[in-house]
Coordinates of C-alpha atoms in Angstrom, one line a residue:
X1338 CA 0.0 0.1 0.0
X1339 CA 0.9 3.6 0.2
X1340 CA 2.0 5.4 3.0
X1341 CA 0.1 8.8 3.5
X1342 CA 3.1 10.7 4.9
X1343 CA 6.8 9.4 5.8
X1344 CA 9.0 12.2 7.7
X1345 CA 12.4 11.5 6.6
X1346 CA 15.8 11.8 8.5
X1347 CA 18.6 13.2 7.0
X1348 CA 20.1 10.4 6.4
X1349 CA 17.4 8.9 4.8
X1350 CA 16.2 6.9 7.3
X1351 CA 12.5 7.3 8.5
X1352 CA 11.7 8.6 11.5
X1353 CA 7.8 8.9 11.6
X1354 CA 4.9 7.4 9.8
X1355 CA 1.8 8.8 9.6
X1356 CA -1.4 7.6 8.8
X1357 CA -4.2 10.4 7.9
X1358 CA -7.9 9.5 8.4
X1359 CA -10.4 11.7 6.9
X1360 CA -12.1 14.1 9.9
X1361 CA -15.3 12.4 10.1
X1362 CA -13.4 9.0 10.6
X1363 CA -12.1 7.5 14.1
X1364 CA -8.4 7.9 13.8
X1365 CA -8.0 4.4 15.4
X1366 CA -9.5 3.1 12.1
X1367 CA -5.6 3.9 11.2
X1368 CA -3.9 2.4 13.8
X1369 CA -3.1 -1.5 12.3
X1370 CA -2.3 0.2 9.1
X1371 CA 0.0 2.5 10.4
X1372 CA 1.4 -0.5 12.4
X1373 CA 1.8 -2.5 9.3
X1374 CA 3.4 0.7 7.3
X1375 CA 5.9 0.6 10.2
X1376 CA 6.9 -2.7 10.1
X1377 CA 7.7 -2.7 5.9
X1378 CA 9.5 0.8 6.6
X1379 CA 11.3 -1.1 9.4
X1380 CA 12.3 -4.1 7.3
X1381 CA 13.4 -2.1 4.7
X1382 CA 15.9 0.9 6.5
X1383 CA 16.5 -1.2 9.3
X1384 CA 14.8 1.4 11.6
X1385 CA 11.6 1.7 13.1
X1386 CA 9.6 5.3 12.5
X1387 CA 7.6 6.8 15.2
X1388 CA 3.7 6.0 14.8
X1389 CA 1.0 8.9 14.4
X1390 CA -2.1 8.4 13.3
X1391 CA -4.8 11.2 13.0
X1392 CA -8.0 12.5 11.6
X1393 CA -6.9 16.4 11.7
X1394 CA -8.5 16.5 15.2
X1395 CA -7.2 13.6 17.4
X1396 CA -4.2 12.5 16.9
X1397 CA -2.0 9.4 18.2
X1398 CA 1.4 8.4 18.9
X1399 CA 2.5 5.3 19.2
X1400 CA 6.1 4.6 19.5
X1401 CA 5.6 0.8 20.2
X1402 CA 9.5 0.0 20.1
X1403 CA 9.2 1.1 23.7
X1404 CA 5.5 1.8 24.9
X1405 CA 2.6 -0.4 24.4
X1406 CA -0.1 1.7 24.5
X1407 CA -0.7 5.0 22.0
X1408 CA -1.1 8.0 23.6
X1409 CA -3.1 11.4 22.3
X1410 CA -0.8 13.9 21.6
X1411 CA -1.7 18.0 20.6
X1412 CA 1.0 18.1 17.5
X1413 CA 3.9 16.2 16.0
X1414 CA 7.1 16.2 16.8
X1415 CA 9.9 18.6 15.7
X1416 CA 13.0 16.5 13.7
X1417 CA 15.0 17.0 16.6
X1418 CA 12.1 15.5 19.1
X1419 CA 12.0 12.5 17.0
X1420 CA 15.9 11.9 16.6
X1421 CA 15.7 11.9 20.3
X1422 CA 13.2 9.3 20.6
X1423 CA 14.8 7.0 18.3
X1424 CA 18.1 7.7 19.7
X1425 CA 17.0 7.0 23.1
X1426 CA 15.6 3.7 22.3
X1427 CA 19.1 1.9 22.3
X1428 CA 20.9 3.9 25.1
X1429 CA 18.1 4.0 27.4
X1430 CA 19.2 2.2 30.9
X1431 CA 16.9 0.8 33.7
X1432 CA 16.5 3.0 35.9
X1433 CA 15.3 0.7 38.7
X1434 CA 19.1 -0.6 39.1
X1435 CA 20.5 3.0 38.9
X1436 CA 22.7 4.1 41.7
X1437 CA 21.4 7.4 43.1
X1438 CA 23.7 10.2 44.6
X1439 CA 23.5 10.4 48.4
X1440 CA 25.0 13.9 48.4
X1441 CA 21.7 15.2 46.8
X1442 CA 19.1 12.7 48.2
X1443 CA 21.0 10.7 51.1
X1444 CA 17.7 10.3 53.5
X1445 CA 16.6 6.4 53.3
X1446 CA 13.0 7.6 52.2
X1447 CA 14.1 10.4 49.5
X1448 CA 15.9 7.1 47.9
X1449 CA 12.7 4.8 48.3
X1450 CA 11.0 7.3 46.8
X1451 CA 13.1 7.8 43.8
X1452 CA 13.0 3.6 43.7
X1453 CA 9.0 3.6 43.2
X1454 CA 9.4 6.1 40.3
X1455 CA 11.7 4.2 38.7
X1456 CA 9.5 1.2 38.9
X1457 CA 6.3 3.1 37.7
X1458 CA 8.3 4.2 34.4
X1459 CA 9.6 1.3 33.2
X1460 CA 9.4 -3.1 33.4
X1461 CA 11.0 -5.6 31.9
X1462 CA 8.9 -7.9 29.1
X1463 CA 8.1 -11.1 30.2
X1464 CA 10.3 -13.7 29.4
X1465 CA 13.2 -11.4 27.7
X1466 CA 15.8 -8.7 28.9
X1467 CA 13.6 -5.9 26.9
X1468 CA 12.6 -2.7 29.3
X1469 CA 9.0 -1.3 28.4
X1470 CA 8.0 1.9 29.5
X1471 CA 5.0 1.7 31.9
X1472 CA 3.8 4.3 33.8
X1473 CA 4.5 8.1 32.6
X1474 CA 3.5 10.0 35.8
X1475 CA 3.8 9.8 39.4
X1476 CA 3.0 11.8 42.5
X1477 CA 5.3 12.5 45.1
X1478 CA 3.2 13.1 48.9
X1479 CA 5.9 14.3 51.0
X1480 CA 5.9 16.0 54.4
X1481 CA 6.6 19.9 54.2
X1482 CA 10.9 20.0 55.2
X1483 CA 11.2 16.5 54.1
X1484 CA 13.0 17.5 50.7
X1485 CA 10.6 17.2 47.9
X1486 CA 13.3 19.6 45.5
X1487 CA 16.1 17.6 46.5
X1488 CA 14.6 14.5 45.7
X1489 CA 13.2 15.3 42.4
X1490 CA 16.6 17.1 41.6
X1491 CA 18.1 13.5 42.5
X1492 CA 15.6 11.8 40.1
X1493 CA 16.4 14.5 37.3
X1494 CA 20.1 13.1 38.1
X1495 CA 19.0 9.6 37.6
X1496 CA 16.8 9.9 34.7
X1497 CA 19.8 12.3 32.6
X1498 CA 22.5 9.8 33.4
X1499 CA 20.6 6.8 32.4
X1500 CA 19.3 8.3 28.9
X1501 CA 15.9 8.9 29.9
X1502 CA 15.7 12.7 29.3
X1503 CA 17.5 15.5 27.8
X1504 CA 15.2 18.6 29.1
X1505 CA 12.9 19.3 32.0
X1506 CA 10.2 21.7 32.8
X1507 CA 9.9 22.7 36.8
X1508 CA 6.5 24.6 37.3
X1509 CA 5.8 26.7 40.7
X1510 CA 3.2 28.6 41.1
X1511 CA 5.2 32.3 42.6
X1512 CA 8.4 33.7 41.3
X1513 CA 9.6 33.4 44.4
X1514 CA 9.2 29.6 44.2
X1515 CA 10.5 29.5 41.0
X1516 CA 13.9 31.1 41.9
X1517 CA 14.1 28.7 45.4
X1518 CA 13.8 25.7 43.0
X1519 CA 16.4 27.1 40.1
X1520 CA 18.7 28.1 43.1
X1521 CA 18.1 24.5 44.7
X1522 CA 18.9 22.4 41.1
X1523 CA 22.1 24.5 40.4
X1524 CA 23.8 23.7 43.9
X1525 CA 22.7 19.9 43.2
X1526 CA 23.2 19.7 39.3
X1527 CA 25.3 22.7 38.6
X1528 CA 26.7 20.7 35.1
X1529 CA 22.8 21.3 33.9
X1530 CA 22.1 24.7 32.3
X1531 CA 19.1 26.6 33.3
X1532 CA 17.5 29.5 32.9
X1533 CA 13.9 30.8 34.8
X1534 CA 11.5 31.7 32.4
X1535 CA 10.2 34.7 34.0
X1536 CA 13.3 36.6 34.0
X1537 CA 15.7 35.2 31.6
X1538 CA 15.4 34.8 27.7
X1539 CA 15.3 31.3 26.6
X1540 CA 17.6 29.9 23.8
X1541 CA 15.9 26.4 23.0
X1542 CA 18.6 24.6 24.1
X1543 CA 18.6 24.8 28.2
X1544 CA 18.4 21.3 29.7
X1545 CA 16.5 23.2 33.0
X1546 CA 14.0 25.5 32.7
X1547 CA 12.2 26.5 35.7
X1548 CA 8.9 28.6 35.3
X1549 CA 5.4 30.0 36.5
X1550 CA 2.3 28.6 34.6
X1551 CA 1.9 31.8 33.3
X1552 CA 5.2 32.0 31.4
X1553 CA 4.9 29.0 29.8
X1554 CA 1.0 29.5 28.4
X1555 CA 2.6 33.0 26.7
X1556 CA 5.3 30.5 25.2
X1557 CA 2.9 27.9 23.5
X1558 CA -0.1 29.9 22.8
X1559 CA 0.6 30.9 19.1
X1560 CA -2.1 33.9 18.9
X1561 CA 0.2 35.7 21.1
X1562 CA 3.3 35.3 19.0
X1563 CA 3.9 36.1 15.5
X1564 CA 6.9 33.1 15.2
X1565 CA 4.1 30.3 16.4
X1566 CA 4.8 28.2 19.7
X1567 CA 8.3 28.7 21.0
X1568 CA 7.9 25.0 22.3
X1569 CA 7.0 22.1 20.2
X1570 CA 4.8 19.1 21.7
X1571 CA 7.9 16.8 22.4
X1572 CA 10.2 19.4 23.9
X1573 CA 10.3 18.4 27.4
X1574 CA 10.8 15.0 28.5
X1575 CA 9.9 15.6 31.9
X1576 CA 7.8 17.7 33.8
X1577 CA 7.8 18.6 37.6
X1578 CA 4.7 19.9 39.2
X1579 CA 5.7 21.8 42.7
X1580 CA 2.9 22.1 44.7
X1581 CA 0.3 20.2 42.5
X1582 CA -2.7 20.1 44.7
X1583 CA -3.4 24.1 44.6
X1584 CA -5.8 24.9 41.6
X1585 CA -3.6 23.8 38.9
X1586 CA -5.3 21.4 37.3
X1587 CA -8.6 23.6 36.7
X1588 CA -7.0 26.6 35.9
X1589 CA -3.8 25.3 33.9
X1590 CA -4.4 21.7 33.2
X1591 CA -4.2 22.4 29.1
X1592 CA -0.3 22.8 29.3
X1593 CA 0.0 19.4 31.0
X1594 CA -2.2 18.0 27.7
X1595 CA -0.3 19.9 25.0
X1596 CA 3.4 18.7 26.5
X1597 CA 4.1 15.2 25.7
X1598 CA 6.1 14.2 28.8
X1599 CA 6.4 12.4 31.7
X1600 CA 4.8 14.1 34.4
X1601 CA 6.1 14.3 38.3
X1602 CA 4.3 15.9 40.9
X1603 CA 5.1 17.0 44.3
X1604 CA 3.1 17.7 47.2
X1605 CA 2.9 18.0 50.9
X1606 CA -0.8 17.9 51.2
X1607 CA -2.0 14.9 53.1
X1608 CA -3.1 12.1 51.0
X1609 CA -6.7 12.1 52.2
X1610 CA -6.9 15.9 51.6
X1611 CA -5.8 15.7 47.8
X1612 CA -8.4 16.3 45.5
X1613 CA -9.5 14.2 42.5
X1614 CA -8.1 16.4 39.9
X1615 CA -4.7 16.3 41.3
X1616 CA -4.8 12.2 40.9
X1617 CA -6.1 12.4 37.8
X1618 CA -3.7 14.9 36.5

């Protein structure tokens, strides 16, 4: 058959295959077709493309070399985001076995929190040594003063060193908290470039971006910028949400829909008092 679209790399290898359905059709009708095209392309070129299928309104991404389930996305990945997705398949290591930097998170419960998140993000395929992606969101409920920021910095360190992530977005709901988080990460992870988006100009290659919700909304709202959106849907590999129990979900849920990334929520609110929306997010 004929593939609707192939997104090619500069080296002539397929980065992604796109199965386009008419707007009146359910995009799920294109899932199997896209899968078969990916098989053919992989056989011919030795590289399995990332699968997209869409009806123009609803778009699904399926990186079936690592994740068994497709997920909804709100746009297509850029070339460099697709290159990173494919490169990561062969360099990604098992974060469940990763060594944790005790200088950042030396307390046993901090270490356990990181291990639990790692176990929720990856599993081993039954009967093989192959790693598969599992969950993509985790919530850490930690009392005030127990080192939420340190724990998240240590987890970021683990994910970077094991080739899971390249760029991180850290949210807080006030400028003072954004600055505080950036300073803390700078102390623990000085080798990673970072900016405070509320005060500094982003150059698109920064590893750690710290921001309030409003600053990011301005960056992804194309109506406010003649150049279109500054960040693509696949720009960040991990989003950390500080104090994720606040009214974040109702007001800014669109941000977490827009970015296709792993999510880590941090909250000090006791479990029984966290609202349904926080868990849903």
